[in-house]
mmCIF file of C-alpha atoms in Angstrom:
data_model
loop_
_atom_site.group_PDB
_atom_site.id
_atom_site.type_symbol
_atom_site.label_atom_id
_atom_site.label_comp_id
_atom_site.label_asym_id
_atom_site.label_seq_id
_atom_site.Cartn_x
_atom_site.Cartn_y
_atom_site.Cartn_z
ATOM 1 C CA MET A 291 -46.242 34.097 82.278
ATOM 2 C CA SER A 292 -42.928 31.931 81.407
ATOM 3 C CA PHE A 293 -40.822 32.423 78.448
ATOM 4 C CA SER A 294 -42.266 28.615 78.017
ATOM 5 C CA SER A 295 -45.691 28.928 78.662
ATOM 6 C CA ILE A 296 -45.207 31.023 74.781
ATOM 7 C CA ARG A 297 -46.501 28.577 72.237
ATOM 8 C CA LEU A 298 -44.425 28.870 68.256
ATOM 9 C CA ASP A 299 -46.619 25.871 67.356
ATOM 10 C CA SER A 300 -49.896 26.756 68.212
ATOM 11 C CA PRO A 301 -52.559 27.905 64.766
ATOM 12 C CA VAL A 302 -53.951 30.254 67.580
ATOM 13 C CA ASN A 303 -51.156 32.194 68.226
ATOM 14 C CA MET A 304 -49.848 32.029 64.629
ATOM 15 C CA ILE A 305 -54.001 33.809 63.168
ATOM 16 C CA VAL A 306 -53.413 36.658 65.402
ATOM 17 C CA VAL A 307 -49.130 37.629 64.116
ATOM 18 C CA VAL A 308 -50.664 36.564 61.007
ATOM 19 C CA VAL A 309 -53.644 39.115 61.543
ATOM 20 C CA LEU A 310 -51.253 41.573 63.797
ATOM 21 C CA THR A 311 -49.095 41.661 60.376
ATOM 22 C CA LEU A 312 -51.246 42.877 57.713
ATOM 23 C CA LEU A 313 -53.011 46.006 60.166
ATOM 24 C CA ALA A 314 -49.495 46.922 60.322
ATOM 25 C CA ILE A 315 -48.710 46.852 56.529
ATOM 26 C CA ILE A 316 -51.901 48.980 55.890
ATOM 27 C CA ALA A 317 -51.627 51.150 58.836
ATOM 28 C CA VAL A 318 -47.607 52.214 56.359
ATOM 29 C CA PRO A 319 -49.522 53.364 53.912
ATOM 30 C CA TRP A 320 -52.652 54.269 55.725
ATOM 31 C CA PHE A 321 -50.805 57.192 57.868
ATOM 32 C CA TRP A 322 -48.409 58.403 55.778
ATOM 33 C CA ASP A 323 -50.014 61.236 55.006
ATOM 34 C CA ARG A 324 -51.876 61.726 58.105
ATOM 35 C CA TRP A 325 -48.280 61.622 59.595
ATOM 36 C CA LYS A 326 -46.133 63.478 57.220
ATOM 37 C CA ARG A 327 -44.441 66.012 59.478
ATOM 38 C CA LYS A 328 -44.217 63.025 61.779
ATOM 39 C CA ARG A 329 -41.102 61.439 60.653
ATOM 40 C CA LEU A 330 -40.817 59.264 63.986
ATOM 41 C CA TRP A 331 -43.943 58.240 63.528
ATOM 42 C CA ARG A 332 -43.730 56.693 59.880
ATOM 43 C CA SER A 333 -40.989 55.191 60.449
ATOM 44 C CA ALA A 334 -42.123 52.791 63.864
ATOM 45 C CA THR A 335 -44.985 52.283 61.749
ATOM 46 C CA ILE A 336 -42.986 49.965 58.895
ATOM 47 C CA LEU A 337 -40.326 48.787 61.427
ATOM 48 C CA LEU A 338 -43.298 47.349 62.790
ATOM 49 C CA ALA A 339 -44.376 46.245 59.453
ATOM 50 C CA VAL A 340 -41.132 44.372 59.185
ATOM 51 C CA VAL A 341 -40.705 42.773 62.348
ATOM 52 C CA LEU A 342 -44.598 41.187 62.265
ATOM 53 C CA LEU A 343 -43.515 40.388 58.790
ATOM 54 C CA VAL A 344 -40.155 38.775 60.098
ATOM 55 C CA VAL A 345 -41.862 37.054 62.844
ATOM 56 C CA THR A 346 -44.874 35.702 60.739
ATOM 57 C CA THR A 347 -42.594 33.949 58.201
ATOM 58 C CA GLY A 348 -40.570 32.799 60.770
ATOM 59 C CA MET A 349 -43.667 31.200 62.666
ATOM 60 C CA ALA A 350 -44.726 29.916 59.260
ATOM 61 C CA GLY A 351 -41.341 27.612 58.892
ATOM 62 C CA ASN A 352 -41.577 26.293 62.468
ATOM 63 C CA MET A 353 -44.600 25.417 62.318
ATOM 64 C CA ILE A 354 -43.754 23.693 59.187
ATOM 65 C CA GLY A 355 -40.200 22.251 60.623
ATOM 66 C CA GLY A 356 -41.540 21.452 64.029
ATOM 67 C CA PHE A 357 -37.962 23.311 65.568
ATOM 68 C CA PHE A 358 -38.800 24.982 68.261
ATOM 69 C CA PRO A 359 -42.152 24.986 70.424
ATOM 70 C CA THR A 360 -42.167 27.800 72.938
ATOM 71 C CA VAL A 361 -40.316 31.052 73.191
ATOM 72 C CA GLY A 362 -38.374 29.870 76.014
ATOM 73 C CA SER A 363 -37.014 26.241 74.006
ATOM 74 C CA LEU A 364 -35.871 28.685 71.571
ATOM 75 C CA ILE A 365 -33.758 31.052 73.841
ATOM 76 C CA GLY A 366 -32.537 27.729 75.409
ATOM 77 C CA THR A 367 -34.591 28.316 78.563
ATOM 78 C CA GLY A 368 -37.875 25.941 78.112
ATOM 79 C CA VAL A 369 -38.937 24.321 80.316
ATOM 80 C CA TYR A 370 -39.345 20.313 79.331
ATOM 81 C CA SER A 371 -41.720 19.461 82.346
ATOM 82 C CA GLY A 372 -45.695 19.787 80.803
ATOM 83 C CA GLN A 373 -44.226 19.939 77.583
ATOM 84 C CA GLY A 374 -44.920 15.780 75.567
ATOM 85 C CA THR A 375 -42.663 14.571 79.335
ATOM 86 C CA ASP A 376 -44.800 12.338 82.456
ATOM 87 C CA ALA A 377 -41.894 13.637 84.885
ATOM 88 C CA GLU A 378 -38.890 15.259 85.283
ATOM 89 C CA ALA A 379 -36.452 13.204 86.468
ATOM 90 C CA ALA A 380 -32.952 14.014 88.360
ATOM 91 C CA GLN A 381 -29.211 14.760 87.445
ATOM 92 C CA ASN A 382 -27.980 11.929 85.530
ATOM 93 C CA GLY A 383 -32.175 9.869 86.236
ATOM 94 C CA GLU A 384 -30.774 8.809 89.678
ATOM 95 C CA ASP A 385 -33.564 9.047 91.203
ATOM 96 C CA LEU A 386 -35.587 7.269 87.701
ATOM 97 C CA GLU A 387 -37.513 4.762 90.648
ATOM 98 C CA LYS A 388 -39.828 7.167 91.665
ATOM 99 C CA LEU A 389 -41.145 6.609 88.476
ATOM 100 C CA ARG A 390 -41.770 2.597 89.288
ATOM 101 C CA ASP A 391 -45.887 3.875 90.178
ATOM 102 C CA THR A 392 -46.186 5.677 87.106
ATOM 103 C CA GLY A 393 -44.449 3.495 84.206
ATOM 104 C CA VAL A 394 -46.572 0.798 85.256
ATOM 105 C CA ALA A 395 -50.011 2.781 85.465
ATOM 106 C CA HIS A 396 -48.868 3.862 81.913
ATOM 107 C CA ALA A 397 -48.348 0.524 80.933
ATOM 108 C CA ARG A 398 -51.800 -0.688 82.096
ATOM 109 C CA GLU A 399 -52.305 1.622 79.268
ATOM 110 C CA GLY A 400 -49.926 0.488 76.904
ATOM 111 C CA LYS A 401 -48.241 3.202 77.111
ATOM 112 C CA GLY A 402 -44.598 3.946 77.225
ATOM 113 C CA THR A 403 -42.921 7.035 79.980
ATOM 114 C CA VAL A 404 -41.720 9.854 79.077
ATOM 115 C CA VAL A 405 -39.137 11.829 81.954
ATOM 116 C CA HIS A 406 -36.909 14.996 80.726
ATOM 117 C CA MET A 407 -33.562 15.138 82.840
ATOM 118 C CA LYS A 408 -29.758 16.777 82.767
ATOM 119 C CA VAL A 409 -26.878 14.658 81.403
ATOM 120 C CA THR A 410 -23.438 15.113 82.041
ATOM 121 C CA GLY A 411 -20.787 13.462 80.178
ATOM 122 C CA ARG A 412 -17.818 11.323 81.904
ATOM 123 C CA ARG A 413 -15.121 12.217 79.759
ATOM 124 C CA THR A 414 -16.527 15.753 78.463
ATOM 125 C CA LYS A 415 -18.299 17.035 81.404
ATOM 126 C CA LEU A 416 -20.787 18.267 79.222
ATOM 127 C CA THR A 417 -24.173 18.618 80.497
ATOM 128 C CA ARG A 418 -27.002 18.509 78.785
ATOM 129 C CA ASP A 419 -30.910 18.322 78.482
ATOM 130 C CA VAL A 420 -31.568 14.919 77.191
ATOM 131 C CA THR A 421 -35.602 13.033 77.216
ATOM 132 C CA VAL A 422 -35.859 9.463 77.333
ATOM 133 C CA TYR A 423 -39.041 6.999 76.488
ATOM 134 C CA LEU A 424 -38.931 4.152 78.738
ATOM 135 C CA PRO A 425 -41.212 1.421 77.239
ATOM 136 C CA PRO A 426 -43.914 0.161 79.030
ATOM 137 C CA GLN A 427 -42.230 -3.262 79.913
ATOM 138 C CA TYR A 428 -39.178 -0.999 81.979
ATOM 139 C CA PHE A 429 -40.982 -1.318 85.083
ATOM 140 C CA ASP A 430 -43.029 -4.852 84.072
ATOM 141 C CA ALA A 431 -41.636 -7.582 87.273
ATOM 142 C CA ALA A 432 -40.639 -10.133 84.097
ATOM 143 C CA TYR A 433 -38.668 -7.625 82.664
ATOM 144 C CA LYS A 434 -36.248 -7.383 85.706
ATOM 145 C CA GLU A 435 -33.686 -8.529 84.645
ATOM 146 C CA LEU A 436 -33.346 -8.121 80.648
ATOM 147 C CA ARG A 437 -31.409 -5.290 79.239
ATOM 148 C CA PHE A 438 -33.350 -3.505 76.271
ATOM 149 C CA PRO A 439 -32.158 -2.457 73.199
ATOM 150 C CA ALA A 440 -31.897 1.465 72.299
ATOM 151 C CA ILE A 441 -32.155 3.868 70.100
ATOM 152 C CA GLU A 442 -30.190 7.452 70.219
ATOM 153 C CA TRP A 443 -32.686 9.779 68.184
ATOM 154 C CA ILE A 444 -30.259 12.510 67.530
ATOM 155 C CA PRO A 445 -33.367 15.640 67.181
ATOM 156 C CA ASN A 446 -32.711 17.906 63.509
ATOM 157 C CA TYR A 447 -30.909 21.874 64.033
ATOM 158 C CA PRO A 448 -32.151 23.516 66.009
ATOM 159 C CA SER A 449 -34.372 21.898 67.453
ATOM 160 C CA GLY A 450 -33.414 19.282 70.862
ATOM 161 C CA PRO A 451 -35.231 17.037 72.648
ATOM 162 C CA GLU A 452 -38.598 18.708 73.486
ATOM 163 C CA VAL A 453 -39.214 18.211 69.444
ATOM 164 C CA PHE A 454 -39.996 14.043 70.843
ATOM 165 C CA ALA A 455 -43.584 14.940 71.459
ATOM 166 C CA VAL A 456 -43.734 16.896 68.928
ATOM 167 C CA TYR A 457 -42.852 14.760 66.424
ATOM 168 C CA GLY A 458 -45.724 13.033 67.865
ATOM 169 C CA MET A 459 -42.430 10.047 68.516
ATOM 170 C CA PRO A 460 -44.502 8.425 72.372
ATOM 171 C CA GLN A 461 -48.110 7.427 70.175
ATOM 172 C CA GLN A 462 -45.647 6.530 67.437
ATOM 173 C CA LEU A 463 -43.638 4.347 70.167
ATOM 174 C CA ASP A 464 -46.488 2.368 71.861
ATOM 175 C CA ALA A 465 -48.012 1.626 68.641
ATOM 176 C CA ALA A 466 -44.642 -0.011 67.580
ATOM 177 C CA ILE A 467 -44.211 -1.909 70.417
ATOM 178 C CA ALA A 468 -47.939 -3.191 70.890
ATOM 179 C CA ARG A 469 -48.147 -4.492 67.210
ATOM 180 C CA LYS A 470 -44.754 -5.930 67.637
ATOM 181 C CA ALA A 471 -43.101 -3.860 64.674
ATOM 182 C CA LEU A 472 -40.877 -3.015 67.053
ATOM 183 C CA PRO A 473 -39.181 -4.929 70.290
ATOM 184 C CA PRO A 474 -39.499 -3.306 73.700
ATOM 185 C CA THR A 475 -37.763 -0.775 73.243
ATOM 186 C CA VAL A 476 -35.932 2.508 75.615
ATOM 187 C CA VAL A 477 -35.532 5.808 73.377
ATOM 188 C CA ILE A 478 -32.804 8.512 74.369
ATOM 189 C CA VAL A 479 -33.686 11.920 72.729
ATOM 190 C CA PRO A 480 -30.403 13.994 73.598
ATOM 191 C CA ASP A 481 -29.761 18.036 72.735
ATOM 192 C CA PRO A 482 -27.405 18.090 70.169
ATOM 193 C CA THR A 483 -26.640 21.249 70.571
ATOM 194 C CA GLY A 484 -26.584 23.075 73.125
ATOM 195 C CA VAL A 485 -26.580 26.502 73.726
ATOM 196 C CA PRO A 486 -26.768 28.990 72.205
ATOM 197 C CA LYS A 487 -29.187 27.238 70.001
ATOM 198 C CA VAL A 488 -29.265 29.782 66.743
ATOM 199 C CA GLY A 489 -25.867 30.214 65.248
ATOM 200 C CA HIS A 490 -25.287 27.156 67.474
ATOM 201 C CA ASP A 491 -25.048 24.101 64.572
ATOM 202 C CA THR A 492 -22.507 21.661 65.747
ATOM 203 C CA GLU A 493 -23.343 19.006 63.194
ATOM 204 C CA CYS A 494 -22.867 16.021 66.024
ATOM 205 C CA VAL A 495 -19.164 16.646 65.744
ATOM 206 C CA ASP A 496 -15.677 17.167 67.633
ATOM 207 C CA GLU A 497 -15.371 20.279 66.981
ATOM 208 C CA VAL A 498 -11.662 21.575 66.334
ATOM 209 C CA ASN A 499 -10.282 23.671 69.406
ATOM 210 C CA GLY A 500 -14.246 24.263 70.518
ATOM 211 C CA THR A 501 -16.971 21.458 71.854
ATOM 212 C CA ALA A 502 -16.434 17.217 71.860
ATOM 213 C CA ASN A 503 -20.322 16.635 71.083
ATOM 214 C CA ASP A 504 -19.191 13.366 68.816
ATOM 215 C CA THR A 505 -17.620 12.157 72.714
ATOM 216 C CA TYR A 506 -20.611 13.125 74.353
ATOM 217 C CA LEU A 507 -23.580 11.872 72.185
ATOM 218 C CA THR A 508 -21.807 8.369 71.870
ATOM 219 C CA ALA A 509 -18.834 7.211 74.210
ATOM 220 C CA ASP A 510 -20.703 9.580 77.349
ATOM 221 C CA LEU A 511 -24.656 8.744 76.478
ATOM 222 C CA ARG A 512 -24.001 5.802 76.245
ATOM 223 C CA ASP A 513 -21.281 5.024 78.935
ATOM 224 C CA TRP A 514 -24.454 6.235 81.224
ATOM 225 C CA ALA A 515 -27.455 4.498 79.512
ATOM 226 C CA LEU A 516 -25.433 1.387 80.454
ATOM 227 C CA GLN A 517 -25.605 2.080 83.908
ATOM 228 C CA LYS A 518 -28.218 4.022 84.912
ATOM 229 C CA LEU A 519 -31.006 2.883 81.606
ATOM 230 C CA GLY A 520 -29.940 -0.917 82.040
ATOM 231 C CA VAL A 521 -29.733 -1.223 77.973
ATOM 232 C CA SER A 522 -27.842 -3.537 76.569
ATOM 233 C CA PRO A 523 -24.146 -3.428 75.899
ATOM 234 C CA ASN A 524 -24.597 -4.999 72.310
ATOM 235 C CA ARG A 525 -23.676 -2.772 69.293
ATOM 236 C CA GLN A 526 -27.134 -4.745 67.018
ATOM 237 C CA GLY A 527 -28.906 -3.510 70.299
ATOM 238 C CA TRP A 528 -28.148 0.105 69.590
ATOM 239 C CA THR A 529 -29.729 1.925 66.797
ATOM 240 C CA ILE A 530 -29.027 5.435 65.835
ATOM 241 C CA ALA A 531 -31.764 7.324 63.763
ATOM 242 C CA GLY A 532 -32.104 10.953 63.218
ATOM 243 C CA TRP A 533 -34.512 13.282 60.570
ATOM 244 C CA SER A 534 -32.293 16.346 58.481
ATOM 245 C CA SER A 535 -29.695 17.474 60.375
ATOM 246 C CA GLY A 536 -30.441 14.587 62.817
ATOM 247 C CA GLY A 537 -30.078 12.327 59.661
ATOM 248 C CA TYR A 538 -26.314 13.294 58.722
ATOM 249 C CA CYS A 539 -25.397 12.775 62.522
ATOM 250 C CA ALA A 540 -27.291 9.153 62.967
ATOM 251 C CA MET A 541 -25.116 7.624 59.720
ATOM 252 C CA ASN A 542 -21.406 10.060 60.696
ATOM 253 C CA LEU A 543 -21.570 8.343 63.801
ATOM 254 C CA VAL A 544 -22.754 4.620 62.919
ATOM 255 C CA THR A 545 -19.935 4.738 60.561
ATOM 256 C CA ARG A 546 -17.862 6.391 62.778
ATOM 257 C CA HIS A 547 -18.434 3.572 66.192
ATOM 258 C CA PRO A 548 -19.869 0.463 64.880
ATOM 259 C CA GLN A 549 -17.886 -1.229 67.720
ATOM 260 C CA TRP A 550 -20.718 0.360 69.979
ATOM 261 C CA TYR A 551 -24.043 0.853 67.120
ATOM 262 C CA GLY A 552 -25.551 -1.948 64.909
ATOM 263 C CA GLN A 553 -27.728 0.983 62.048
ATOM 264 C CA ALA A 554 -28.171 3.247 61.136
ATOM 265 C CA VAL A 555 -31.412 5.941 60.072
ATOM 266 C CA SER A 556 -31.651 8.982 57.916
ATOM 267 C CA VAL A 557 -34.206 10.397 56.767
ATOM 268 C CA SER A 558 -33.824 13.441 55.160
ATOM 269 C CA GLY A 559 -30.166 12.874 56.142
ATOM 270 C CA TYR A 560 -27.246 14.263 53.847
ATOM 271 C CA ASP A 561 -22.977 13.263 53.643
ATOM 272 C CA LYS A 562 -21.044 15.497 55.132
ATOM 273 C CA ALA A 563 -21.517 18.174 57.832
ATOM 274 C CA GLN A 564 -22.891 22.080 56.392
ATOM 275 C CA ILE A 565 -20.836 25.587 56.002
ATOM 276 C CA ASP A 566 -23.166 27.929 56.293
ATOM 277 C CA ALA A 567 -23.980 30.709 58.480
ATOM 278 C CA GLU A 568 -25.597 28.979 61.112
ATOM 279 C CA THR A 569 -22.375 26.241 61.339
ATOM 280 C CA GLU A 570 -19.701 27.769 62.742
ATOM 281 C CA ASP A 571 -15.923 26.826 62.072
ATOM 282 C CA LEU A 572 -15.974 22.902 63.136
ATOM 283 C CA PHE A 573 -12.791 22.687 61.490
ATOM 284 C CA HIS A 574 -10.353 25.533 61.320
ATOM 285 C CA GLY A 575 -9.267 24.663 58.435
ATOM 286 C CA ARG A 576 -8.429 21.111 59.151
ATOM 287 C CA GLN A 577 -9.328 18.504 55.807
ATOM 288 C CA ASP A 578 -8.027 15.739 57.506
ATOM 289 C CA ILE A 579 -11.233 15.854 60.359
ATOM 290 C CA ASN A 580 -13.487 17.148 58.051
ATOM 291 C CA ASP A 581 -12.833 14.252 56.199
ATOM 292 C CA ALA A 582 -12.508 11.619 58.592
ATOM 293 C CA ASN A 583 -17.051 13.608 59.324
ATOM 294 C CA ASN A 584 -18.296 12.867 55.573
ATOM 295 C CA VAL A 585 -19.990 9.227 55.373
ATOM 296 C CA ARG A 586 -19.381 8.650 51.473
ATOM 297 C CA VAL A 587 -14.972 8.300 52.569
ATOM 298 C CA ASN A 588 -16.013 6.709 55.631
ATOM 299 C CA VAL A 589 -18.395 3.767 53.498
ATOM 300 C CA ARG A 590 -15.375 3.422 50.569
ATOM 301 C CA LEU A 591 -12.883 3.971 53.070
ATOM 302 C CA HIS A 592 -13.770 2.353 56.376
ATOM 303 C CA PRO A 593 -16.343 -0.147 55.959
ATOM 304 C CA SER A 594 -17.832 -1.529 58.509
ATOM 305 C CA PRO A 595 -20.243 -4.221 59.972
ATOM 306 C CA VAL A 596 -23.115 -1.511 60.146
ATOM 307 C CA GLN A 597 -26.673 -1.340 58.096
ATOM 308 C CA ILE A 598 -27.797 1.968 56.693
ATOM 309 C CA LEU A 599 -31.590 2.655 56.072
ATOM 310 C CA ALA A 600 -31.160 6.638 54.342
ATOM 311 C CA ILE A 601 -34.815 7.771 53.490
ATOM 312 C CA SER A 602 -34.941 11.713 51.094
ATOM 313 C CA GLY A 603 -38.003 12.372 49.069
ATOM 314 C CA GLU A 604 -38.487 13.468 45.627
ATOM 315 C CA LYS A 605 -38.152 16.767 45.667
ATOM 316 C CA GLU A 606 -35.102 17.500 48.186
ATOM 317 C CA SER A 607 -32.690 17.194 44.599
ATOM 318 C CA TYR A 608 -29.354 17.631 48.116
ATOM 319 C CA GLU A 609 -30.356 14.712 50.116
ATOM 320 C CA SER A 610 -30.670 12.912 47.458
ATOM 321 C CA TYR A 611 -27.830 13.396 45.765
ATOM 322 C CA ALA A 612 -25.967 12.790 49.004
ATOM 323 C CA ILE A 613 -27.684 9.311 49.755
ATOM 324 C CA ASP A 614 -26.588 8.352 45.701
ATOM 325 C CA GLN A 615 -22.918 9.219 46.731
ATOM 326 C CA ILE A 616 -23.233 7.516 49.785
ATOM 327 C CA ARG A 617 -24.517 4.346 47.849
ATOM 328 C CA ALA A 618 -21.553 4.486 45.270
ATOM 329 C CA ALA A 619 -18.998 4.968 47.722
ATOM 330 C CA ALA A 620 -20.255 1.788 50.077
ATOM 331 C CA ARG A 621 -18.358 -1.098 50.113
ATOM 332 C CA PRO A 622 -18.744 -4.591 52.298
ATOM 333 C CA PRO A 623 -19.047 -5.357 54.774
ATOM 334 C CA LEU A 624 -21.533 -2.706 55.455
ATOM 335 C CA GLN A 625 -24.904 -2.950 54.195
ATOM 336 C CA PHE A 626 -26.827 0.522 52.630
ATOM 337 C CA THR A 627 -30.806 0.355 52.391
ATOM 338 C CA SER A 628 -32.147 3.177 50.711
ATOM 339 C CA TRP A 629 -35.415 4.504 50.285
ATOM 340 C CA ARG A 630 -36.381 7.718 47.640
ATOM 341 C CA ILE A 631 -40.521 8.671 49.153
ATOM 342 C CA PRO A 632 -43.042 10.751 47.064
ATOM 343 C CA ASP A 633 -42.593 14.131 48.697
ATOM 344 C CA ALA A 634 -43.630 18.212 49.974
ATOM 345 C CA GLY A 635 -40.225 19.130 50.367
ATOM 346 C CA HIS A 636 -37.530 19.237 53.475
ATOM 347 C CA ASN A 637 -40.482 19.598 56.291
ATOM 348 C CA MET A 638 -41.903 17.742 59.396
ATOM 349 C CA ASN A 639 -44.746 16.499 56.944
ATOM 350 C CA THR A 640 -42.450 14.654 55.340
ATOM 351 C CA PHE A 641 -40.526 13.298 58.041
ATOM 352 C CA LYS A 642 -43.774 11.803 59.913
ATOM 353 C CA SER A 643 -44.965 10.159 57.842
ATOM 354 C CA GLN A 644 -42.429 7.807 57.394
ATOM 355 C CA ILE A 645 -41.354 6.905 61.140
ATOM 356 C CA PRO A 646 -43.366 3.740 61.385
ATOM 357 C CA ASP A 647 -41.483 2.010 58.575
ATOM 358 C CA VAL A 648 -38.554 3.568 60.316
ATOM 359 C CA LEU A 649 -39.533 2.097 63.246
ATOM 360 C CA ALA A 650 -40.058 -1.460 61.677
ATOM 361 C CA TRP A 651 -37.195 -1.124 59.671
ATOM 362 C CA ILE A 652 -35.464 -0.812 62.952
ATOM 363 C CA GLY A 653 -36.985 -3.274 64.894
ATOM 364 C CA ALA A 654 -36.089 -6.115 61.868
ATOM 365 C CA HIS A 655 -32.790 -6.038 62.858
ATOM 366 C CA THR A 656 -32.393 -4.708 66.495
ATOM 367 C CA THR A 657 -31.869 -7.527 69.321
ATOM 368 C CA SER A 658 -34.794 -8.117 71.434
ATOM 369 C CA PRO A 659 -34.498 -7.453 75.056
ATOM 370 C CA ALA A 660 -31.824 -9.859 76.119
ATOM 371 C CA PRO A 661 -30.326 -10.727 80.104
ATOM 372 C CA ALA A 662 -27.223 -9.763 80.779
ATOM 373 C CA GLY A 663 -24.188 -10.674 78.971
ATOM 374 C CA ARG A 664 -26.198 -12.905 76.793
ATOM 375 C CA VAL A 665 -26.465 -10.918 73.279
ATOM 376 C CA ALA A 666 -29.039 -11.855 71.351
ATOM 377 C CA ASP A 667 -29.533 -11.722 66.951
ATOM 378 C CA THR A 668 -31.096 -10.096 65.330
ATOM 379 C CA THR A 669 -33.949 -11.954 65.334
ATOM 380 C CA GLY A 670 -35.189 -12.379 68.377
ATOM 381 C CA GLY A 671 -33.936 -16.118 68.845
ATOM 382 C CA VAL A 672 -32.303 -16.155 72.288
ATOM 383 C CA LEU A 673 -35.514 -14.225 74.037
ATOM 384 C CA PRO A 674 -38.556 -13.738 71.812
ATOM 385 C CA TRP A 675 -40.712 -10.848 72.870
ATOM 386 C CA PRO A 676 -42.909 -10.271 74.408
ATOM 387 C CA LEU A 677 -42.098 -12.009 76.949
ATOM 388 C CA PRO A 678 -44.777 -14.571 79.021
ATOM 389 C CA LYS A 679 -46.065 -12.574 81.532
ATOM 390 C CA SER A 680 -47.725 -13.445 85.226
ATOM 391 C CA GLY A 681 -49.211 -11.582 87.567
ATOM 392 C CA ALA A 682 -51.868 -8.829 87.276
ATOM 393 C CA HIS A 683 -51.255 -8.826 83.633
ATOM 394 C CA GLY A 684 -52.179 -11.880 82.742
ATOM 395 C CA ALA A 685 -50.633 -14.070 79.962
ATOM 396 C CA LEU A 686 -49.650 -13.121 76.532
ATOM 397 C CA ALA A 687 -47.975 -15.815 73.961
ATOM 398 C CA ASP A 688 -44.828 -16.624 74.178
ATOM 399 C CA THR A 689 -44.193 -15.179 70.388
ATOM 400 C CA ASP A 690 -41.530 -14.789 67.573
ATOM 401 C CA GLN A 691 -40.628 -11.416 66.252
#
């Protein structure tokens, strides 16, 4: 049995661990007098109860937050195939064409194709896991000469691409595209952290004297996607989105690189890199670099023509305060929109409830698939979708978004 087969998000496994924990706790007083002269056994019983209690608490928090689906993903040895992916591609997606039959079969059912691969950055030389969602139209001959808009979805710390399925994103994307709330869009889900994950919260920044996470997630991945995935080079065709730390990453990266990205969506994100036990010393005392990664500072001092949607829950006091500060600091031409929603706190259920509205917002602001070399506007005016289809799939009306 591999670590990747041990589920951390299974209710059955959770019940088993809870039962074992209760038995261990009951065993402490039960055997206390019986093992009066066996201090080692007493200590072992107490230690077992404490360990199981910690494991139970950790599994409960993991199920709420949706961080790690398996033990393998927790310790960085997870095998992603079978965890919500349809196929495993070669390094840098060099063999994506072999997925054509799978993609066409999925498209007949209105489904996209989810593929996992390792991607090495040309500038940083970092190699990390990347999951890619290819929309149902990706392998359609009618779209062969078109460039698709892209969403770069940043997972929450300490998660990686494996949470794409936990989010229920493939099904949500299929549904949004089918109801025309979102144009056919390629979604790129990178690992923002690398390994080890625990105790290595990078906050998606280029660390001073450390790893160039920002450069990998922006310049490297965008350059790779343009070459290998056939996505649009138009900045308005690129959206960065994320939840929690991924929300901060989205807002920070879009304000730092407006030449590449047009929109950002943050759900439960904040305004600056966190400083806590999980975050390494990212800036080594460099206040200028710290400020350069502060969303509130950037929207005030370096406003750019990007659009940001920031969402927080009524019970998320820290995130709501951060969003209020960003809104107060924002200057034109930047457009800042915020939603305050009823919620159950900073957890996965709150995030999942927002996915349909988030995809609809992105669909209203991103571009439609367009021929290479042509720039589509944000209303889909250059090339409406879905396109007229021919062949075995029948014909669809030529309808504006």
